[in-house]
Amino acid sequence: MSFYRELENHVHEQLSRRNFLSKTSLGLGAAAMASLLNADDSMAKKITAGTPEGASLPLGKPHFAPKAKRIIYLFQSGAPSQLELFDYKPKLEQMWGQDLPESVRKGQRLTGMTAGQSSFPLAASKYKFARHGSNDMMISELMPFTSSIVDDVTFIRSMHTEAINHDPAVTFFQTGSQQGGRPSWGSWISYGLGSDNQNMPSFVVLLSKGRSGDQPLYAKLWSNGFLPSVHQGVVFRSGPDPVFYLNNPDGIDKTSRRRMLNSLAKLQQAQFEKILDPEINYRMAQYEMAYRMQTAVPETMDISKEPDYIFDLYGEESRKPGTFAANCLLARKLIEKDVKFVQLYHQGWDQHGNLPDDIKTMAKSVDQASAALIKDLKQRGLLDETLVIWGGEFGRGAYSQGKLTKDNYGRDHHPRSFTIWMAGAGVKKGFVFGETDEFGYNVIKDPVHVHDFQATVMHLLGVDHEQLVFKHQGRRYRLTDVAGKVVKPILT
């Protein structure tokens, strides 16, 4: 009888465990139920003690002294038009409505949305530009708050990419490949440098929308790919439950959870000793993190105690959870907790038509908060060790997509040239790098490829992009693939 009792218990245990592990794609770092488990430091040591050499635990040390300790990446999904914001081109005003010269286009690839147009009428920005800062940088009237921080910013006006459509272009920026499946940028940093706060993830993702109906974002953009799952980005959402399944379910107290995790750790350790799969230990490390996050995350996500002058700085939208402004404020709080990579995605920049009105809406949704973040970090003494990045996946073309009128036009995707800006640790202040032609169509000086940009940011973190590699299926991979060079002229 005892044999059948043991068999029944074994089957029940296996089914329960299988059900538990089947949920691991829904939450923290590929483990939704990770948020249900807790462990103390002694248990964590037991979990990782059996990890074999070469199992690719976080390396934890930079290759050389870093200038940046943390990254806040304000990614403007949908591709903001550099011609309306940062790259002033009076030639477009002079040639308004005339066809883009073939000598400029040179037969370059177009998307299917404009390839069939019979003409390509040049469209100047509807908005005025003016000089700002000690170096007289030309900035659009759409960005009055950004204009106030130009002396702290490096503009790269010569970015370019091969990707011509949104999904591969965003994926390229975030993973170094146009195809999904590679580790995201934040995952590489987590893997290479580890975490500075054991109570918080090293890689956090925040999402917002400036307007509805824009390009979707997918979890592959913050996936760990083939890196250990503990390095996956964790999405923090607005509302009372910022991380799914982080709170205790009804009827489960802390003591019960502790017993469950202790028992689970014994099972996992036994399984690891049998099959030597390091992912077992990574999974347990996620459970440990989830428990500690139960206290750390609500405290960090609570902005109710911020003084009024901070809300005034970031703008009224910062009081509304889930907005770009609120997420910028949260990004500051997260890096104060030593989160190493904070990735904000702000959707709404895909303006193929009605660009003048839509870009005004989008600029208003980000301008004040973006500038406020720089000012806030600066006043707290954090800007010197934090790198802030602002930009999208590509730019917008000089000609109108569809009908051109004095008050309305659209712009198609343009991978040949676009602008991003950076501020903070290790980059020059009040500096412009790169130059486009008089149509804003081609880079004519100091081109910066996506892989160059990635290599440069990694360099600021003290990482040699050619040395941070991971062997997978017989090949050594890195974020920059087989390319990329550090853009040294922008560095201090």
Tab-separated table of N, CA, C and O in Angstrom, residues 298-307 311 318-321 326 329-330 333:
chain	number	residue	atom	x	y	z
A	298	PRO	N	6.924	47.898	-5.137
A	298	PRO	CA	5.880	48.878	-4.757
A	298	PRO	C	6.455	50.179	-4.217
A	298	PRO	O	5.930	51.262	-4.498
A	299	GLU	N	7.529	50.093	-3.438
A	299	GLU	CA	8.142	51.306	-2.907
A	299	GLU	C	8.676	52.185	-4.026
A	299	GLU	O	8.520	53.412	-4.013
A	300	THR	N	9.313	51.562	-5.006
A	300	THR	CA	9.902	52.323	-6.108
A	300	THR	C	8.835	52.914	-7.014
A	300	THR	O	8.960	54.057	-7.485
A	301	MET	N	7.777	52.166	-7.265
A	301	MET	CA	6.743	52.611	-8.189
A	301	MET	C	5.798	53.636	-7.575
A	301	MET	O	4.995	54.246	-8.280
A	302	ASP	N	5.870	53.854	-6.292
A	302	ASP	CA	5.006	54.818	-5.613
A	302	ASP	C	5.590	56.219	-5.771
A	302	ASP	O	6.629	56.549	-5.199
A	303	ILE	N	4.925	57.052	-6.557
A	303	ILE	CA	5.408	58.418	-6.764
A	303	ILE	C	4.601	59.433	-5.949
A	303	ILE	O	4.801	60.643	-6.091
A	304	SER	N	3.726	58.943	-5.097
A	304	SER	CA	2.841	59.852	-4.364
A	304	SER	C	3.594	60.773	-3.415
A	304	SER	O	3.091	61.847	-3.061
A	305	LYS	N	4.794	60.369	-3.013
A	305	LYS	CA	5.554	61.172	-2.064
A	305	LYS	C	6.488	62.173	-2.746
A	305	LYS	O	7.203	62.908	-2.062
A	306	GLU	N	6.481	62.198	-4.067
A	306	GLU	CA	7.297	63.178	-4.777
A	306	GLU	C	6.754	64.580	-4.503
A	306	GLU	O	5.536	64.792	-4.501
A	307	PRO	N	7.619	65.541	-4.287
A	307	PRO	CA	7.143	66.911	-4.020
A	307	PRO	C	6.519	67.542	-5.260
A	307	PRO	O	6.784	67.132	-6.395
A	311	PHE	N	6.728	67.273	-9.850
A	311	PHE	CA	5.638	67.134	-10.818
A	311	PHE	C	5.566	68.353	-11.732
A	311	PHE	O	5.280	68.223	-12.929
A	318	SER	N	2.881	63.801	-15.579
A	318	SER	CA	3.669	62.921	-14.713
A	318	SER	C	2.863	62.401	-13.534
A	318	SER	O	3.267	61.441	-12.869
A	319	ARG	N	1.729	63.015	-13.257
A	319	ARG	CA	0.860	62.527	-12.187
A	319	ARG	C	-0.012	61.360	-12.647
A	319	ARG	O	-0.686	60.731	-11.827
A	320	LYS	N	-0.017	61.074	-13.937
A	320	LYS	CA	-0.882	60.037	-14.494
A	320	LYS	C	-0.065	58.789	-14.801
A	320	LYS	O	0.772	58.798	-15.709
A	321	PRO	N	-0.265	57.709	-14.055
A	321	PRO	CA	0.494	56.478	-14.293
A	321	PRO	C	0.362	55.997	-15.739
A	321	PRO	O	-0.710	56.072	-16.340
A	326	ALA	N	5.262	60.199	-16.572
A	326	ALA	CA	5.321	59.396	-15.353
A	326	ALA	C	6.431	58.365	-15.435
A	326	ALA	O	7.133	58.090	-14.447
A	329	LEU	N	9.819	59.910	-14.781
A	329	LEU	CA	10.004	60.071	-13.342
A	329	LEU	C	10.346	58.735	-12.689
A	329	LEU	O	11.242	58.644	-11.835
A	330	LEU	N	9.661	57.674	-13.105
A	330	LEU	CA	9.967	56.342	-12.582
A	330	LEU	C	11.375	55.903	-12.964
A	330	LEU	O	12.056	55.228	-12.185
A	333	LYS	N	13.692	57.194	-10.498
A	333	LYS	CA	13.597	56.441	-9.254
A	333	LYS	C	14.258	55.071	-9.386
A	333	LYS	O	14.890	54.574	-8.437
